[in-house]
């Protein structure tokens, strides 16, 4: 969690060495910073969440280039809370928040847990449908 107006350290590996990487929040598209990747392709930057940024869950995206020149995207989920309500340090009312967000490769599937939940719901719906069809068949056969 990071409060409105709070700072967050963002890290991400695998970019082309010394290439430019854009750090943005996608839910309310806000460009936070453009930084240069280190010689080993790693990005580490401190960004500040705007004071008036909407509370809630948001996607933080790093966009740059892979060493082969293709586009590289890394993302992480962050939770923005009301200023003064606590945040990355976990201490309510502390205005000196120093959170850190590592980022993950953006593959189109935002979260394995969400995919598992969705799969479970579909399996349950399928099982319920089969039971209803079997019950209907038994009723017709009687």
PDB file of C-alpha atoms in Angstrom:
ATOM      1  CA  UNK A   1       0.000   0.000   0.000  1.00  0.00           C
ATOM      2  CA  UNK A   2       1.132   3.503  -0.732  1.00  0.00           C
ATOM      3  CA  UNK A   3      -0.670   6.681   0.358  1.00  0.00           C
ATOM      4  CA  UNK A   4      -1.704   9.488  -1.966  1.00  0.00           C
ATOM      5  CA  UNK A   5       1.385  11.676  -2.296  1.00  0.00           C
ATOM      6  CA  UNK A   6       3.615   8.856  -1.015  1.00  0.00           C
ATOM      7  CA  UNK A   7       6.785   7.564  -2.641  1.00  0.00           C
ATOM      8  CA  UNK A   8       7.486   4.090  -3.954  1.00  0.00           C
ATOM      9  CA  UNK A   9      10.694   2.430  -5.191  1.00  0.00           C
ATOM     10  CA  UNK A  10      10.092   0.470  -8.393  1.00  0.00           C
ATOM     11  CA  UNK A  11      12.470  -2.238  -9.614  1.00  0.00           C
ATOM     12  CA  UNK A  12      12.526  -4.390 -12.718  1.00  0.00           C
ATOM     13  CA  UNK A  13      15.126  -6.506 -14.559  1.00  0.00           C
ATOM     14  CA  UNK A  14      15.697  -7.503 -18.182  1.00  0.00           C
ATOM     15  CA  UNK A  15      15.673  -4.221 -20.094  1.00  0.00           C
ATOM     16  CA  UNK A  16      18.229  -3.351 -22.746  1.00  0.00           C
ATOM     17  CA  UNK A  17      21.256  -1.873 -20.950  1.00  0.00           C
ATOM     18  CA  UNK A  18      21.174   1.926 -20.755  1.00  0.00           C
ATOM     19  CA  UNK A  19      17.804   2.124 -22.559  1.00  0.00           C
ATOM     20  CA  UNK A  20      14.928   4.423 -21.548  1.00  0.00           C
ATOM     21  CA  UNK A  21      12.043   2.971 -19.522  1.00  0.00           C
ATOM     22  CA  UNK A  22       8.711   4.682 -18.914  1.00  0.00           C
ATOM     23  CA  UNK A  23       6.983   4.220 -15.541  1.00  0.00           C
ATOM     24  CA  UNK A  24       3.217   4.768 -15.650  1.00  0.00           C
ATOM     25  CA  UNK A  25       0.029   3.970 -13.765  1.00  0.00           C
ATOM     26  CA  UNK A  26      -2.578   2.611 -16.176  1.00  0.00           C
ATOM     27  CA  UNK A  27      -5.929   2.839 -14.401  1.00  0.00           C
ATOM     28  CA  UNK A  28      -5.915   6.659 -14.570  1.00  0.00           C
ATOM     29  CA  UNK A  29      -3.130   6.926 -17.104  1.00  0.00           C
ATOM     30  CA  UNK A  30      -0.472   8.968 -15.338  1.00  0.00           C
ATOM     31  CA  UNK A  31       3.145   9.107 -16.445  1.00  0.00           C
ATOM     32  CA  UNK A  32       5.290   9.071 -13.324  1.00  0.00           C
ATOM     33  CA  UNK A  33       8.838   9.077 -14.672  1.00  0.00           C
ATOM     34  CA  UNK A  34      11.200   8.034 -17.482  1.00  0.00           C
ATOM     35  CA  UNK A  35      14.452   6.470 -16.297  1.00  0.00           C
ATOM     36  CA  UNK A  36      17.528   4.902 -17.837  1.00  0.00           C
ATOM     37  CA  UNK A  37      18.158   1.189 -17.232  1.00  0.00           C
ATOM     38  CA  UNK A  38      21.477   0.321 -15.616  1.00  0.00           C
ATOM     39  CA  UNK A  39      24.280  -1.395 -17.540  1.00  0.00           C
ATOM     40  CA  UNK A  40      22.893  -4.788 -16.466  1.00  0.00           C
ATOM     41  CA  UNK A  41      19.379  -3.920 -17.734  1.00  0.00           C
ATOM     42  CA  UNK A  42      17.893  -3.425 -14.269  1.00  0.00           C
ATOM     43  CA  UNK A  43      15.653  -0.471 -13.467  1.00  0.00           C
ATOM     44  CA  UNK A  44      15.390   0.960  -9.982  1.00  0.00           C
ATOM     45  CA  UNK A  45      13.599   4.255  -9.508  1.00  0.00           C
ATOM     46  CA  UNK A  46      11.781   6.203  -6.835  1.00  0.00           C
ATOM     47  CA  UNK A  47       8.388   7.517  -7.953  1.00  0.00           C
ATOM     48  CA  UNK A  48       5.826   9.655  -6.182  1.00  0.00           C
ATOM     49  CA  UNK A  49       2.088   8.986  -6.357  1.00  0.00           C
ATOM     50  CA  UNK A  50       0.175  12.242  -7.048  1.00  0.00           C
ATOM     51  CA  UNK A  51      -1.523  13.798  -3.991  1.00  0.00           C
ATOM     52  CA  UNK A  52      -4.974  13.611  -5.605  1.00  0.00           C
ATOM     53  CA  UNK A  53      -4.610  10.138  -7.142  1.00  0.00           C
ATOM     54  CA  UNK A  54      -7.702   7.930  -6.843  1.00  0.00           C
ATOM     55  CA  UNK A  55      -7.677   5.435  -3.969  1.00  0.00           C
ATOM     56  CA  UNK A  56      -7.868   1.751  -4.848  1.00  0.00           C
ATOM     57  CA  UNK A  57      -6.028  -0.958  -6.759  1.00  0.00           C
ATOM     58  CA  UNK A  58      -3.990   0.148  -9.773  1.00  0.00           C
ATOM     59  CA  UNK A  59      -1.518  -1.309 -12.270  1.00  0.00           C
ATOM     60  CA  UNK A  60       1.979   0.128 -12.343  1.00  0.00           C
ATOM     61  CA  UNK A  61       3.654  -0.490 -15.742  1.00  0.00           C
ATOM     62  CA  UNK A  62       7.274  -0.250 -16.852  1.00  0.00           C
ATOM     63  CA  UNK A  63       7.611  -0.065 -20.639  1.00  0.00           C
ATOM     64  CA  UNK A  64      10.902  -0.210 -22.482  1.00  0.00           C
ATOM     65  CA  UNK A  65      12.987  -2.457 -24.743  1.00  0.00           C
ATOM     66  CA  UNK A  66      14.411  -5.967 -24.360  1.00  0.00           C
ATOM     67  CA  UNK A  67      18.075  -6.415 -25.282  1.00  0.00           C
ATOM     68  CA  UNK A  68      16.926  -7.704 -28.727  1.00  0.00           C
ATOM     69  CA  UNK A  69      15.016  -4.449 -29.365  1.00  0.00           C
ATOM     70  CA  UNK A  70      11.497  -5.845 -28.874  1.00  0.00           C
ATOM     71  CA  UNK A  71       9.102  -4.144 -26.466  1.00  0.00           C
ATOM     72  CA  UNK A  72       9.341  -5.156 -22.802  1.00  0.00           C
ATOM     73  CA  UNK A  73       6.537  -4.576 -20.323  1.00  0.00           C
ATOM     74  CA  UNK A  74       6.628  -5.312 -16.630  1.00  0.00           C
ATOM     75  CA  UNK A  75       3.697  -4.700 -14.311  1.00  0.00           C
ATOM     76  CA  UNK A  76       2.785  -4.793 -10.652  1.00  0.00           C
ATOM     77  CA  UNK A  77      -0.391  -4.150  -8.722  1.00  0.00           C
ATOM     78  CA  UNK A  78      -0.322  -1.366  -6.148  1.00  0.00           C
ATOM     79  CA  UNK A  79      -2.954  -0.202  -3.693  1.00  0.00           C
ATOM     80  CA  UNK A  80      -3.268   3.544  -3.165  1.00  0.00           C
ATOM     81  CA  UNK A  81      -4.805   4.604   0.140  1.00  0.00           C
ATOM     82  CA  UNK A  82      -5.887   7.959   1.529  1.00  0.00           C
ATOM     83  CA  UNK A  83      -2.997  10.169   2.644  1.00  0.00           C
ATOM     84  CA  UNK A  84      -2.319   9.787   6.365  1.00  0.00           C
ATOM     85  CA  UNK A  85      -4.064   6.385   6.492  1.00  0.00           C
ATOM     86  CA  UNK A  86      -0.870   4.376   6.461  1.00  0.00           C
ATOM     87  CA  UNK A  87       0.926   2.842   3.575  1.00  0.00           C
ATOM     88  CA  UNK A  88       4.071   1.060   2.593  1.00  0.00           C
ATOM     89  CA  UNK A  89       5.705   1.404   6.001  1.00  0.00           C
ATOM     90  CA  UNK A  90       2.552   0.077   7.657  1.00  0.00           C
ATOM     91  CA  UNK A  91       2.505   2.873  10.199  1.00  0.00           C
ATOM     92  CA  UNK A  92      -0.739   4.879  10.154  1.00  0.00           C
ATOM     93  CA  UNK A  93      -0.224   8.608   9.968  1.00  0.00           C
ATOM     94  CA  UNK A  94       3.456   8.341   9.032  1.00  0.00           C
ATOM     95  CA  UNK A  95       4.099  10.685   6.100  1.00  0.00           C
ATOM     96  CA  UNK A  96       7.531   9.190   5.370  1.00  0.00           C
ATOM     97  CA  UNK A  97       6.472   6.098   3.410  1.00  0.00           C
ATOM     98  CA  UNK A  98       9.184   4.109   1.683  1.00  0.00           C
ATOM     99  CA  UNK A  99       7.523   1.256  -0.173  1.00  0.00           C
ATOM    100  CA  UNK A 100       9.022  -0.972  -2.834  1.00  0.00           C
ATOM    101  CA  UNK A 101       7.287  -2.594  -5.777  1.00  0.00           C
ATOM    102  CA  UNK A 102       8.983  -5.287  -7.791  1.00  0.00           C
ATOM    103  CA  UNK A 103       7.373  -5.810 -11.155  1.00  0.00           C
ATOM    104  CA  UNK A 104       6.393  -8.914 -13.107  1.00  0.00           C
ATOM    105  CA  UNK A 105       6.388  -9.637 -16.811  1.00  0.00           C
ATOM    106  CA  UNK A 106       3.102  -8.538 -18.370  1.00  0.00           C
ATOM    107  CA  UNK A 107       1.724 -11.547 -20.208  1.00  0.00           C
ATOM    108  CA  UNK A 108      -1.945 -10.668 -20.521  1.00  0.00           C
ATOM    109  CA  UNK A 109      -3.018 -12.762 -17.513  1.00  0.00           C
ATOM    110  CA  UNK A 110      -2.855 -10.402 -14.576  1.00  0.00           C
ATOM    111  CA  UNK A 111      -2.911 -12.928 -11.792  1.00  0.00           C
ATOM    112  CA  UNK A 112      -2.679 -16.701 -11.484  1.00  0.00           C
ATOM    113  CA  UNK A 113      -4.966 -16.670  -8.452  1.00  0.00           C
ATOM    114  CA  UNK A 114      -7.656 -14.793 -10.388  1.00  0.00           C
ATOM    115  CA  UNK A 115      -7.344 -17.284 -13.233  1.00  0.00           C
ATOM    116  CA  UNK A 116      -7.705 -20.166 -10.769  1.00  0.00           C
ATOM    117  CA  UNK A 117     -10.813 -18.614  -9.230  1.00  0.00           C
ATOM    118  CA  UNK A 118     -12.343 -18.031 -12.667  1.00  0.00           C
ATOM    119  CA  UNK A 119     -11.579 -21.637 -13.635  1.00  0.00           C
ATOM    120  CA  UNK A 120     -13.184 -22.920 -10.443  1.00  0.00           C
ATOM    121  CA  UNK A 121     -16.325 -20.870 -11.047  1.00  0.00           C
ATOM    122  CA  UNK A 122     -16.583 -22.215 -14.618  1.00  0.00           C
ATOM    123  CA  UNK A 123     -16.100 -25.810 -13.431  1.00  0.00           C
ATOM    124  CA  UNK A 124     -18.774 -25.347 -10.765  1.00  0.00           C
ATOM    125  CA  UNK A 125     -21.180 -23.872 -13.314  1.00  0.00           C
ATOM    126  CA  UNK A 126     -20.475 -26.781 -15.661  1.00  0.00           C
ATOM    127  CA  UNK A 127     -21.125 -29.319 -12.891  1.00  0.00           C
ATOM    128  CA  UNK A 128     -24.389 -27.621 -11.961  1.00  0.00           C
ATOM    129  CA  UNK A 129     -25.494 -27.632 -15.602  1.00  0.00           C
ATOM    130  CA  UNK A 130     -24.776 -31.379 -15.871  1.00  0.00           C
ATOM    131  CA  UNK A 131     -26.817 -32.082 -12.727  1.00  0.00           C
ATOM    132  CA  UNK A 132     -29.770 -30.080 -14.036  1.00  0.00           C
ATOM    133  CA  UNK A 133     -29.654 -31.904 -17.391  1.00  0.00           C
ATOM    134  CA  UNK A 134     -29.504 -35.299 -15.636  1.00  0.00           C
ATOM    135  CA  UNK A 135     -32.429 -34.357 -13.357  1.00  0.00           C
ATOM    136  CA  UNK A 136     -34.464 -33.172 -16.355  1.00  0.00           C
ATOM    137  CA  UNK A 137     -33.765 -36.440 -18.204  1.00  0.00           C
ATOM    138  CA  UNK A 138     -34.861 -38.495 -15.169  1.00  0.00           C
ATOM    139  CA  UNK A 139     -38.054 -36.441 -14.866  1.00  0.00           C
ATOM    140  CA  UNK A 140     -38.883 -36.980 -18.570  1.00  0.00           C
ATOM    141  CA  UNK A 141     -38.113 -40.732 -18.354  1.00  0.00           C
ATOM    142  CA  UNK A 142     -40.556 -41.207 -15.428  1.00  0.00           C
TER     143      UNK A 142
END
